[in-house]
PDB file of C-alpha atoms and ligand atoms in Angstrom:
ATOM      1  CA  UNK A   1      80.757  56.256 -48.693  1.00 48.00           C
ATOM      2  CA  UNK A   2      83.791  58.463 -48.377  1.00 53.00           C
ATOM      3  CA  UNK A   3      82.709  62.034 -49.155  1.00 57.00           C
ATOM      4  CA  UNK A   4      86.328  63.146 -49.484  1.00 66.00           C
ATOM      5  CA  UNK A   5      86.385  61.609 -52.919  1.00 83.00           C
ATOM      6  CA  UNK A   6      83.794  64.092 -54.205  1.00 93.00           C
ATOM      7  CA  UNK A   7      85.464  66.937 -56.073  1.00 95.00           C
ATOM      8  CA  UNK A   8      84.483  69.852 -58.307  1.00 96.00           C
ATOM      9  CA  UNK A   9      84.642  67.571 -61.344  1.00 97.00           C
ATOM     10  CA  UNK A  10      82.588  64.695 -59.929  1.00 97.00           C
ATOM     11  CA  UNK A  11      79.913  63.562 -62.369  1.00 98.00           C
ATOM     12  CA  UNK A  12      76.404  63.179 -60.954  1.00 98.00           C
ATOM     13  CA  UNK A  13      73.954  60.397 -61.790  1.00 98.00           C
ATOM     14  CA  UNK A  14      70.601  59.935 -60.079  1.00 98.00           C
ATOM     15  CA  UNK A  15      67.355  58.063 -59.885  1.00 98.00           C
ATOM     16  CA  UNK A  16      64.142  60.071 -60.236  1.00 98.00           C
ATOM     17  CA  UNK A  17      60.734  58.728 -59.247  1.00 97.00           C
ATOM     18  CA  UNK A  18      58.260  58.607 -56.430  1.00 97.00           C
ATOM     19  CA  UNK A  19      58.711  56.897 -54.062  1.00 95.00           C
ATOM     20  CA  UNK A  20      62.499  56.414 -54.208  1.00 95.00           C
ATOM     21  CA  UNK A  21      63.340  56.078 -50.527  1.00 95.00           C
ATOM     22  CA  UNK A  22      63.778  52.303 -50.776  1.00 92.00           C
ATOM     23  CA  UNK A  23      65.570  52.266 -54.119  1.00 94.00           C
ATOM     24  CA  UNK A  24      68.679  50.086 -54.272  1.00 95.00           C
ATOM     25  CA  UNK A  25      70.035  52.003 -57.274  1.00 97.00           C
ATOM     26  CA  UNK A  26      72.260  54.355 -55.229  1.00 98.00           C
ATOM     27  CA  UNK A  27      73.821  51.395 -53.435  1.00 97.00           C
ATOM     28  CA  UNK A  28      74.506  49.383 -56.578  1.00 98.00           C
ATOM     29  CA  UNK A  29      75.814  52.258 -58.722  1.00 98.00           C
ATOM     30  CA  UNK A  30      77.971  53.890 -56.053  1.00 98.00           C
ATOM     31  CA  UNK A  31      79.566  50.515 -55.296  1.00 98.00           C
ATOM     32  CA  UNK A  32      80.325  50.065 -58.994  1.00 98.00           C
ATOM     33  CA  UNK A  33      81.760  53.604 -59.374  1.00 98.00           C
ATOM     34  CA  UNK A  34      83.997  53.007 -56.371  1.00 97.00           C
ATOM     35  CA  UNK A  35      85.179  49.624 -57.630  1.00 97.00           C
ATOM     36  CA  UNK A  36      86.301  51.124 -60.947  1.00 98.00           C
ATOM     37  CA  UNK A  37      87.627  54.299 -59.237  1.00 96.00           C
ATOM     38  CA  UNK A  38      85.364  56.501 -61.347  1.00 97.00           C
ATOM     39  CA  UNK A  39      84.748  60.064 -60.196  1.00 97.00           C
ATOM     40  CA  UNK A  40      80.970  59.676 -60.212  1.00 98.00           C
ATOM     41  CA  UNK A  41      78.326  59.825 -57.518  1.00 98.00           C
ATOM     42  CA  UNK A  42      74.737  58.573 -57.557  1.00 98.00           C
ATOM     43  CA  UNK A  43      71.838  60.095 -55.596  1.00 98.00           C
ATOM     44  CA  UNK A  44      68.087  59.486 -55.319  1.00 98.00           C
ATOM     45  CA  UNK A  45      65.625  62.322 -55.997  1.00 98.00           C
ATOM     46  CA  UNK A  46      61.957  62.058 -55.166  1.00 98.00           C
ATOM     47  CA  UNK A  47      60.369  63.825 -58.128  1.00 98.00           C
ATOM     48  CA  UNK A  48      56.747  64.886 -58.494  1.00 98.00           C
ATOM     49  CA  UNK A  49      57.174  67.481 -61.263  1.00 98.00           C
ATOM     50  CA  UNK A  50      58.853  65.600 -64.048  1.00 98.00           C
ATOM     51  CA  UNK A  51      59.240  68.338 -66.651  1.00 98.00           C
ATOM     52  CA  UNK A  52      61.022  70.585 -64.154  1.00 98.00           C
ATOM     53  CA  UNK A  53      63.226  67.708 -63.076  1.00 98.00           C
ATOM     54  CA  UNK A  54      64.312  67.072 -66.670  1.00 98.00           C
ATOM     55  CA  UNK A  55      65.085  70.784 -67.050  1.00 98.00           C
ATOM     56  CA  UNK A  56      67.194  70.329 -63.929  1.00 98.00           C
ATOM     57  CA  UNK A  57      69.092  67.433 -65.512  1.00 98.00           C
ATOM     58  CA  UNK A  58      69.978  69.760 -68.375  1.00 98.00           C
ATOM     59  CA  UNK A  59      70.701  72.817 -66.245  1.00 98.00           C
ATOM     60  CA  UNK A  60      72.918  70.963 -63.777  1.00 98.00           C
ATOM     61  CA  UNK A  61      74.409  68.701 -66.428  1.00 98.00           C
ATOM     62  CA  UNK A  62      73.739  65.351 -64.769  1.00 98.00           C
ATOM     63  CA  UNK A  63      75.501  62.576 -66.658  1.00 98.00           C
ATOM     64  CA  UNK A  64      72.891  59.846 -66.334  1.00 98.00           C
ATOM     65  CA  UNK A  65      69.474  59.289 -64.849  1.00 98.00           C
ATOM     66  CA  UNK A  66      67.553  56.195 -63.912  1.00 98.00           C
ATOM     67  CA  UNK A  67      63.817  56.782 -64.277  1.00 97.00           C
ATOM     68  CA  UNK A  68      61.324  54.864 -62.206  1.00 96.00           C
ATOM     69  CA  UNK A  69      57.618  54.756 -61.358  1.00 92.00           C
ATOM     70  CA  UNK A  70      55.574  56.819 -62.181  1.00 94.00           C
ATOM     71  CA  UNK A  71      57.683  58.627 -64.798  1.00 96.00           C
ATOM     72  CA  UNK A  72      58.872  55.957 -67.264  1.00 95.00           C
ATOM     73  CA  UNK A  73      56.308  56.830 -69.934  1.00 93.00           C
ATOM     74  CA  UNK A  74      55.963  60.608 -69.617  1.00 97.00           C
ATOM     75  CA  UNK A  75      59.726  61.208 -69.538  1.00 98.00           C
ATOM     76  CA  UNK A  76      59.899  60.413 -73.260  1.00 97.00           C
ATOM     77  CA  UNK A  77      58.117  63.730 -73.980  1.00 98.00           C
ATOM     78  CA  UNK A  78      61.033  65.737 -72.598  1.00 98.00           C
ATOM     79  CA  UNK A  79      64.024  63.972 -74.179  1.00 98.00           C
ATOM     80  CA  UNK A  80      65.902  64.811 -77.391  1.00 98.00           C
ATOM     81  CA  UNK A  81      65.843  61.271 -78.734  1.00 98.00           C
ATOM     82  CA  UNK A  82      64.645  57.817 -77.697  1.00 98.00           C
ATOM     83  CA  UNK A  83      66.054  54.500 -78.971  1.00 96.00           C
ATOM     84  CA  UNK A  84      63.687  52.533 -81.255  1.00 94.00           C
ATOM     85  CA  UNK A  85      63.059  49.633 -78.916  1.00 92.00           C
ATOM     86  CA  UNK A  86      62.217  51.962 -76.017  1.00 95.00           C
ATOM     87  CA  UNK A  87      59.780  53.764 -78.324  1.00 95.00           C
ATOM     88  CA  UNK A  88      58.103  50.445 -79.143  1.00 92.00           C
ATOM     89  CA  UNK A  89      57.920  49.501 -75.474  1.00 93.00           C
ATOM     90  CA  UNK A  90      56.647  52.992 -74.732  1.00 93.00           C
ATOM     91  CA  UNK A  91      58.853  53.419 -71.666  1.00 94.00           C
ATOM     92  CA  UNK A  92      62.301  54.775 -70.827  1.00 97.00           C
ATOM     93  CA  UNK A  93      64.128  53.754 -67.652  1.00 97.00           C
ATOM     94  CA  UNK A  94      67.507  55.277 -68.512  1.00 98.00           C
ATOM     95  CA  UNK A  95      68.616  58.723 -69.658  1.00 98.00           C
ATOM     96  CA  UNK A  96      72.096  59.438 -70.948  1.00 98.00           C
ATOM     97  CA  UNK A  97      73.297  63.026 -71.203  1.00 98.00           C
ATOM     98  CA  UNK A  98      75.490  63.060 -74.294  1.00 98.00           C
ATOM     99  CA  UNK A  99      77.046  66.506 -74.452  1.00 97.00           C
ATOM    100  CA  UNK A 100      73.794  68.213 -73.586  1.00 97.00           C
ATOM    101  CA  UNK A 101      71.511  65.931 -75.607  1.00 98.00           C
ATOM    102  CA  UNK A 102      69.267  63.763 -73.456  1.00 98.00           C
ATOM    103  CA  UNK A 103      68.881  60.277 -74.920  1.00 98.00           C
ATOM    104  CA  UNK A 104      66.350  57.738 -73.642  1.00 98.00           C
ATOM    105  CA  UNK A 105      66.909  53.976 -73.383  1.00 98.00           C
ATOM    106  CA  UNK A 106      65.155  50.982 -71.895  1.00 97.00           C
ATOM    107  CA  UNK A 107      67.456  48.554 -70.083  1.00 97.00           C
ATOM    108  CA  UNK A 108      64.601  46.676 -68.358  1.00 95.00           C
ATOM    109  CA  UNK A 109      63.900  44.552 -71.405  1.00 95.00           C
ATOM    110  CA  UNK A 110      67.547  43.882 -72.203  1.00 95.00           C
ATOM    111  CA  UNK A 111      68.301  43.142 -68.528  1.00 96.00           C
ATOM    112  CA  UNK A 112      65.546  40.533 -68.444  1.00 97.00           C
ATOM    113  CA  UNK A 113      66.481  39.015 -71.805  1.00 97.00           C
ATOM    114  CA  UNK A 114      70.152  38.827 -70.815  1.00 96.00           C
ATOM    115  CA  UNK A 115      69.158  36.930 -67.640  1.00 97.00           C
ATOM    116  CA  UNK A 116      66.996  34.499 -69.652  1.00 98.00           C
ATOM    117  CA  UNK A 117      69.562  33.948 -72.395  1.00 98.00           C
ATOM    118  CA  UNK A 118      72.164  32.956 -69.836  1.00 96.00           C
ATOM    119  CA  UNK A 119      69.963  29.909 -69.161  1.00 97.00           C
ATOM    120  CA  UNK A 120      68.007  29.154 -72.320  1.00 97.00           C
ATOM    121  CA  UNK A 121      67.701  29.870 -76.042  1.00 98.00           C
ATOM    122  CA  UNK A 122      64.454  31.814 -76.514  1.00 98.00           C
ATOM    123  CA  UNK A 123      63.634  31.093 -80.155  1.00 98.00           C
ATOM    124  CA  UNK A 124      60.261  29.277 -80.508  1.00 98.00           C
ATOM    125  CA  UNK A 125      60.051  28.617 -76.754  1.00 98.00           C
ATOM    126  CA  UNK A 126      56.512  28.470 -75.392  1.00 98.00           C
ATOM    127  CA  UNK A 127      56.561  31.326 -72.917  1.00 98.00           C
ATOM    128  CA  UNK A 128      53.843  32.425 -70.524  1.00 98.00           C
ATOM    129  CA  UNK A 129      54.023  35.932 -69.167  1.00 98.00           C
ATOM    130  CA  UNK A 130      51.914  36.592 -66.077  1.00 98.00           C
ATOM    131  CA  UNK A 131      50.847  40.242 -65.854  1.00 97.00           C
ATOM    132  CA  UNK A 132      50.260  42.987 -68.384  1.00 96.00           C
ATOM    133  CA  UNK A 133      51.751  46.089 -66.720  1.00 91.00           C
ATOM    134  CA  UNK A 134      54.855  48.090 -67.580  1.00 88.00           C
ATOM    135  CA  UNK A 135      57.337  45.344 -66.758  1.00 92.00           C
ATOM    136  CA  UNK A 136      55.359  42.763 -68.749  1.00 95.00           C
ATOM    137  CA  UNK A 137      55.335  45.135 -71.687  1.00 94.00           C
ATOM    138  CA  UNK A 138      59.104  45.585 -71.707  1.00 95.00           C
ATOM    139  CA  UNK A 139      59.798  41.854 -71.373  1.00 97.00           C
ATOM    140  CA  UNK A 140      57.154  40.872 -73.937  1.00 96.00           C
ATOM    141  CA  UNK A 141      58.755  43.096 -76.583  1.00 94.00           C
ATOM    142  CA  UNK A 142      62.133  41.543 -75.794  1.00 95.00           C
ATOM    143  CA  UNK A 143      60.730  38.021 -76.087  1.00 97.00           C
ATOM    144  CA  UNK A 144      59.130  38.795 -79.434  1.00 95.00           C
ATOM    145  CA  UNK A 145      62.396  40.304 -80.624  1.00 92.00           C
ATOM    146  CA  UNK A 146      63.996  36.925 -79.829  1.00 96.00           C
ATOM    147  CA  UNK A 147      61.181  35.014 -81.612  1.00 97.00           C
ATOM    148  CA  UNK A 148      59.774  33.316 -78.516  1.00 98.00           C
ATOM    149  CA  UNK A 149      56.167  32.056 -78.663  1.00 98.00           C
ATOM    150  CA  UNK A 150      54.513  34.392 -76.141  1.00 98.00           C
ATOM    151  CA  UNK A 151      51.175  34.141 -74.288  1.00 98.00           C
ATOM    152  CA  UNK A 152      50.158  36.942 -71.911  1.00 98.00           C
ATOM    153  CA  UNK A 153      47.889  36.001 -68.998  1.00 98.00           C
ATOM    154  CA  UNK A 154      46.507  38.674 -66.711  1.00 98.00           C
ATOM    155  CA  UNK A 155      43.919  39.119 -63.962  1.00 97.00           C
ATOM    156  CA  UNK A 156      42.330  41.900 -66.035  1.00 98.00           C
ATOM    157  CA  UNK A 157      41.976  40.112 -69.357  1.00 98.00           C
ATOM    158  CA  UNK A 158      41.281  43.317 -71.269  1.00 98.00           C
ATOM    159  CA  UNK A 159      44.804  44.566 -70.468  1.00 97.00           C
ATOM    160  CA  UNK A 160      46.317  41.287 -71.649  1.00 98.00           C
ATOM    161  CA  UNK A 161      44.286  41.573 -74.837  1.00 98.00           C
ATOM    162  CA  UNK A 162      45.477  45.117 -75.516  1.00 96.00           C
ATOM    163  CA  UNK A 163      49.124  44.236 -75.086  1.00 96.00           C
ATOM    164  CA  UNK A 164      48.762  40.993 -77.051  1.00 97.00           C
ATOM    165  CA  UNK A 165      47.176  42.798 -79.990  1.00 97.00           C
ATOM    166  CA  UNK A 166      50.177  45.125 -80.232  1.00 93.00           C
ATOM    167  CA  UNK A 167      52.584  42.217 -80.112  1.00 92.00           C
ATOM    168  CA  UNK A 168      50.509  39.855 -82.181  1.00 95.00           C
ATOM    169  CA  UNK A 169      50.582  37.104 -79.557  1.00 96.00           C
ATOM    170  CA  UNK A 170      48.112  34.988 -77.537  1.00 97.00           C
ATOM    171  CA  UNK A 171      46.451  36.129 -74.307  1.00 98.00           C
ATOM    172  CA  UNK A 172      43.955  35.092 -71.649  1.00 98.00           C
ATOM    173  CA  UNK A 173      43.035  35.083 -67.968  1.00 97.00           C
ATOM    174  CA  UNK A 174      45.249  33.660 -65.213  1.00 96.00           C
ATOM    175  CA  UNK A 175      43.111  30.494 -65.018  1.00 94.00           C
ATOM    176  CA  UNK A 176      44.455  29.385 -68.416  1.00 95.00           C
ATOM    177  CA  UNK A 177      47.801  28.763 -66.775  1.00 92.00           C
ATOM    178  CA  UNK A 178      46.739  25.446 -65.330  1.00 88.00           C
ATOM    179  CA  UNK A 179      45.910  23.993 -68.744  1.00 90.00           C
ATOM    180  CA  UNK A 180      49.158  25.206 -70.404  1.00 92.00           C
ATOM    181  CA  UNK A 181      52.506  23.470 -70.659  1.00 93.00           C
ATOM    182  CA  UNK A 182      55.075  26.235 -71.114  1.00 98.00           C
ATOM    183  CA  UNK A 183      58.850  25.937 -71.466  1.00 98.00           C
ATOM    184  CA  UNK A 184      59.214  29.266 -69.673  1.00 98.00           C
ATOM    185  CA  UNK A 185      57.018  30.946 -67.060  1.00 98.00           C
ATOM    186  CA  UNK A 186      57.665  34.582 -66.181  1.00 98.00           C
ATOM    187  CA  UNK A 187      55.951  36.376 -63.319  1.00 98.00           C
ATOM    188  CA  UNK A 188      55.726  40.147 -63.792  1.00 97.00           C
ATOM    189  CA  UNK A 189      52.921  40.677 -61.280  1.00 96.00           C
ATOM    190  CA  UNK A 190      53.676  41.981 -57.817  1.00 94.00           C
ATOM    191  CA  UNK A 191      52.392  38.799 -56.165  1.00 96.00           C
ATOM    192  CA  UNK A 192      54.902  37.525 -53.597  1.00 96.00           C
ATOM    193  CA  UNK A 193      56.630  40.893 -53.186  1.00 95.00           C
ATOM    194  CA  UNK A 194      57.609  42.097 -49.696  1.00 92.00           C
ATOM    195  CA  UNK A 195      55.688  42.386 -47.353  1.00 94.00           C
ATOM    196  CA  UNK A 196      53.184  39.839 -48.743  1.00 95.00           C
ATOM    197  CA  UNK A 197      55.815  37.152 -49.121  1.00 96.00           C
ATOM    198  CA  UNK A 198      53.313  34.283 -48.677  1.00 97.00           C
ATOM    199  CA  UNK A 199      51.552  35.116 -51.976  1.00 97.00           C
ATOM    200  CA  UNK A 200      52.286  33.316 -55.216  1.00 97.00           C
ATOM    201  CA  UNK A 201      50.683  33.527 -58.660  1.00 96.00           C
ATOM    202  CA  UNK A 202      50.961  29.783 -59.401  1.00 96.00           C
ATOM    203  CA  UNK A 203      50.087  26.565 -57.542  1.00 95.00           C
ATOM    204  CA  UNK A 204      53.181  24.525 -56.712  1.00 96.00           C
ATOM    205  CA  UNK A 205      51.991  21.365 -58.490  1.00 95.00           C
ATOM    206  CA  UNK A 206      51.898  23.260 -61.765  1.00 96.00           C
ATOM    207  CA  UNK A 207      55.619  24.067 -61.601  1.00 97.00           C
ATOM    208  CA  UNK A 208      57.132  21.105 -63.456  1.00 96.00           C
ATOM    209  CA  UNK A 209      59.729  20.858 -66.234  1.00 97.00           C
ATOM    210  CA  UNK A 210      59.987  24.546 -66.993  1.00 98.00           C
ATOM    211  CA  UNK A 211      62.206  27.555 -66.459  1.00 98.00           C
ATOM    212  CA  UNK A 212      60.646  29.902 -63.891  1.00 98.00           C
ATOM    213  CA  UNK A 213      61.640  33.563 -63.822  1.00 98.00           C
ATOM    214  CA  UNK A 214      60.166  35.861 -61.170  1.00 98.00           C
ATOM    215  CA  UNK A 215      60.940  39.553 -61.643  1.00 97.00           C
ATOM    216  CA  UNK A 216      60.167  40.248 -57.967  1.00 96.00           C
ATOM    217  CA  UNK A 217      63.540  40.681 -56.200  1.00 92.00           C
ATOM    218  CA  UNK A 218      62.445  41.506 -52.664  1.00 92.00           C
ATOM    219  CA  UNK A 219      62.506  38.903 -51.127  1.00 94.00           C
ATOM    220  CA  UNK A 220      65.440  37.460 -53.070  1.00 95.00           C
ATOM    221  CA  UNK A 221      63.716  34.089 -53.181  1.00 96.00           C
ATOM    222  CA  UNK A 222      59.997  34.487 -53.601  1.00 97.00           C
ATOM    223  CA  UNK A 223      57.632  31.679 -52.736  1.00 98.00           C
ATOM    224  CA  UNK A 224      57.269  31.054 -56.476  1.00 98.00           C
ATOM    225  CA  UNK A 225      61.029  30.580 -56.886  1.00 98.00           C
ATOM    226  CA  UNK A 226      61.314  28.386 -53.776  1.00 98.00           C
ATOM    227  CA  UNK A 227      58.506  26.098 -54.903  1.00 98.00           C
ATOM    228  CA  UNK A 228      59.839  25.924 -58.459  1.00 98.00           C
ATOM    229  CA  UNK A 229      63.249  24.903 -57.061  1.00 98.00           C
ATOM    230  CA  UNK A 230      61.648  22.263 -54.842  1.00 98.00           C
ATOM    231  CA  UNK A 231      60.010  20.807 -57.968  1.00 98.00           C
ATOM    232  CA  UNK A 232      63.328  20.696 -59.834  1.00 98.00           C
ATOM    233  CA  UNK A 233      62.719  23.641 -62.204  1.00 98.00           C
ATOM    234  CA  UNK A 234      65.499  25.909 -63.410  1.00 98.00           C
ATOM    235  CA  UNK A 235      64.920  29.320 -61.834  1.00 98.00           C
ATOM    236  CA  UNK A 236      65.933  32.939 -62.344  1.00 98.00           C
ATOM    237  CA  UNK A 237      65.481  35.387 -59.485  1.00 97.00           C
ATOM    238  CA  UNK A 238      64.386  38.983 -60.050  1.00 97.00           C
ATOM    239  CA  UNK A 239      67.787  39.992 -58.703  1.00 96.00           C
ATOM    240  CA  UNK A 240      69.345  38.981 -62.028  1.00 97.00           C
ATOM    241  CA  UNK A 241      67.109  41.327 -64.009  1.00 97.00           C
ATOM    242  CA  UNK A 242      67.677  44.130 -61.529  1.00 96.00           C
ATOM    243  CA  UNK A 243      71.455  43.730 -61.619  1.00 97.00           C
ATOM    244  CA  UNK A 244      71.536  43.425 -65.413  1.00 97.00           C
ATOM    245  CA  UNK A 245      69.411  46.511 -66.040  1.00 97.00           C
ATOM    246  CA  UNK A 246      71.655  48.477 -63.674  1.00 98.00           C
ATOM    247  CA  UNK A 247      74.820  47.102 -65.309  1.00 98.00           C
ATOM    248  CA  UNK A 248      73.552  48.196 -68.734  1.00 98.00           C
ATOM    249  CA  UNK A 249      72.813  51.680 -67.339  1.00 98.00           C
ATOM    250  CA  UNK A 250      76.277  51.869 -65.824  1.00 98.00           C
ATOM    251  CA  UNK A 251      77.831  50.972 -69.179  1.00 98.00           C
ATOM    252  CA  UNK A 252      75.838  53.680 -70.959  1.00 98.00           C
ATOM    253  CA  UNK A 253      76.847  56.356 -68.446  1.00 98.00           C
ATOM    254  CA  UNK A 254      80.514  55.464 -68.010  1.00 98.00           C
ATOM    255  CA  UNK A 255      81.447  53.668 -71.218  1.00 98.00           C
ATOM    256  CA  UNK A 256      83.067  51.010 -69.004  1.00 98.00           C
ATOM    257  CA  UNK A 257      82.181  47.371 -68.489  1.00 98.00           C
ATOM    258  CA  UNK A 258      80.097  47.051 -65.337  1.00 98.00           C
ATOM    259  CA  UNK A 259      81.450  45.019 -62.380  1.00 98.00           C
ATOM    260  CA  UNK A 260      78.393  42.754 -62.434  1.00 97.00           C
ATOM    261  CA  UNK A 261      79.572  40.333 -59.727  1.00 98.00           C
ATOM    262  CA  UNK A 262      80.151  43.154 -57.273  1.00 98.00           C
ATOM    263  CA  UNK A 263      76.814  44.758 -58.144  1.00 98.00           C
ATOM    264  CA  UNK A 264      75.033  41.457 -57.489  1.00 97.00           C
ATOM    265  CA  UNK A 265      76.931  41.007 -54.200  1.00 98.00           C
ATOM    266  CA  UNK A 266      75.950  44.389 -52.739  1.00 97.00           C
ATOM    267  CA  UNK A 267      72.274  43.820 -53.529  1.00 96.00           C
ATOM    268  CA  UNK A 268      72.312  40.301 -52.086  1.00 96.00           C
ATOM    269  CA  UNK A 269      73.993  41.555 -48.896  1.00 96.00           C
ATOM    270  CA  UNK A 270      71.349  44.246 -48.554  1.00 94.00           C
ATOM    271  CA  UNK A 271      68.381  41.942 -49.134  1.00 91.00           C
ATOM    272  CA  UNK A 272      69.495  38.853 -47.204  1.00 87.00           C
TER     273      UNK A 272
HETATM  274  P1  LIG B 301      54.635  47.131 -63.340  1.00 50.10           P
HETATM  275  O1  LIG B 301      54.823  48.419 -64.077  1.00 50.10           O
HETATM  276  O2  LIG B 301      55.682  46.884 -62.281  1.00 50.10           O
HETATM  277  O3  LIG B 301      54.469  45.954 -64.252  1.00 50.10           O
HETATM  278  P2  LIG B 301      51.806  47.497 -62.945  1.00 50.10           P
HETATM  279  O4  LIG B 301      51.715  48.230 -64.226  1.00 50.10           O
HETATM  280  O5  LIG B 301      51.068  48.045 -61.771  1.00 50.10           O
HETATM  281  O6  LIG B 301      53.290  47.309 -62.476  1.00 50.10           O
HETATM  282  O7  LIG B 301      51.330  45.977 -63.208  1.00 50.10           O
HETATM  283  C1  LIG B 301      51.119  45.110 -62.192  1.00 50.10           C
HETATM  284  C2  LIG B 301      50.658  43.769 -62.761  1.00 50.10           C
HETATM  285  O8  LIG B 301      50.460  42.884 -61.651  1.00 50.10           O
HETATM  286  C3  LIG B 301      49.333  43.847 -63.492  1.00 50.10           C
HETATM  287  O9  LIG B 301      49.329  42.914 -64.545  1.00 50.10           O
HETATM  288  C4  LIG B 301      48.322  43.448 -62.399  1.00 50.10           C
HETATM  289  O10 LIG B 301      47.120  42.867 -62.883  1.00 50.10           O
HETATM  290  P3  LIG B 301      45.872  43.818 -63.308  1.00 50.10           P
HETATM  291  O11 LIG B 301      46.189  44.341 -64.663  1.00 50.10           O
HETATM  292  O12 LIG B 301      44.716  42.924 -63.293  1.00 50.10           O
HETATM  293  O13 LIG B 301      45.808  44.911 -62.255  1.00 50.10           O
HETATM  294  C5  LIG B 301      49.132  42.382 -61.671  1.00 50.10           C
HETATM  295  N1  LIG B 301      48.658  42.184 -60.294  1.00 50.10           N
HETATM  296  C6  LIG B 301      48.878  42.987 -59.230  1.00 50.10           C
HETATM  297  N2  LIG B 301      48.304  42.469 -58.120  1.00 50.10           N
HETATM  298  C7  LIG B 301      47.717  41.291 -58.490  1.00 50.10           C
HETATM  299  C8  LIG B 301      46.979  40.272 -57.815  1.00 50.10           C
HETATM  300  N3  LIG B 301      46.710  40.369 -56.501  1.00 50.10           N
HETATM  301  N4  LIG B 301      46.554  39.203 -58.517  1.00 50.10           N
HETATM  302  C9  LIG B 301      46.821  39.080 -59.847  1.00 50.10           C
HETATM  303  N5  LIG B 301      47.523  40.014 -60.553  1.00 50.10           N
HETATM  304  C10 LIG B 301      47.967  41.095 -59.890  1.00 50.10           C
END
């Protein structure tokens, strides 16, 4: 990056979380700012004390903040307003500073739904969601919003049950997968994520005639995605969700349309 472009009027955006050392958000947002010649810069801050960090956002007048693990839930306590869907999901991954008012949004769900809707209409589709953590929660609310027929399967069945009762959908243990015939299979567990790239949540022979979406984006092509491709399934890599959620953040912070192709390219180059 060329530091000479930073001036006294440069707007600052940042990611806050812990850990953040391996975050790709600075790369993707700075590339997008540069492409559109916007006087913005994006940094990563490792934050342990969230309330103080949010006071810092106000005091230093940061324009936008990306919020990551472990702060996505607690951050809602310190904002001035939170959009309805983020309230329902119970997590905020994006903060916009609108003339001193801090507004919370969730672009994880919309990033995932945008990626799915580019490939398939969601209404009434039999959809299995593997996992019941934060990411599953955001995507499940999005799927319900689009009237998909959702079943949540999780290693810890109790967690699947709790989420399913909020959403009024079916649930069960991971073993139920093998007796289901979904139109869409979405992996939100961390199985297959770097460095354990040999792991997969689903046996290859099960992956037939369905759309397979893995939210894991490192590696770009997880074992699940590779095996789904080999069996002729339509696939969506986690990269798409990552790029979309970042593009939606960028649009909130700058009011400009995000250069999605470029954002995808810089992440692919980094992860290849
Ligand atoms: P995130 O916020 O990214 O969704 P999370 O809240 O830690 O992360 O959720 C991780 C999900 O991956 C959980 O559903 C977890 O299952 P449990 O609820 O049983 O812990 C699932 N998961 C992680 N490792 C797993 C493994 N080895 N086998 C099966 N599921 C796994």
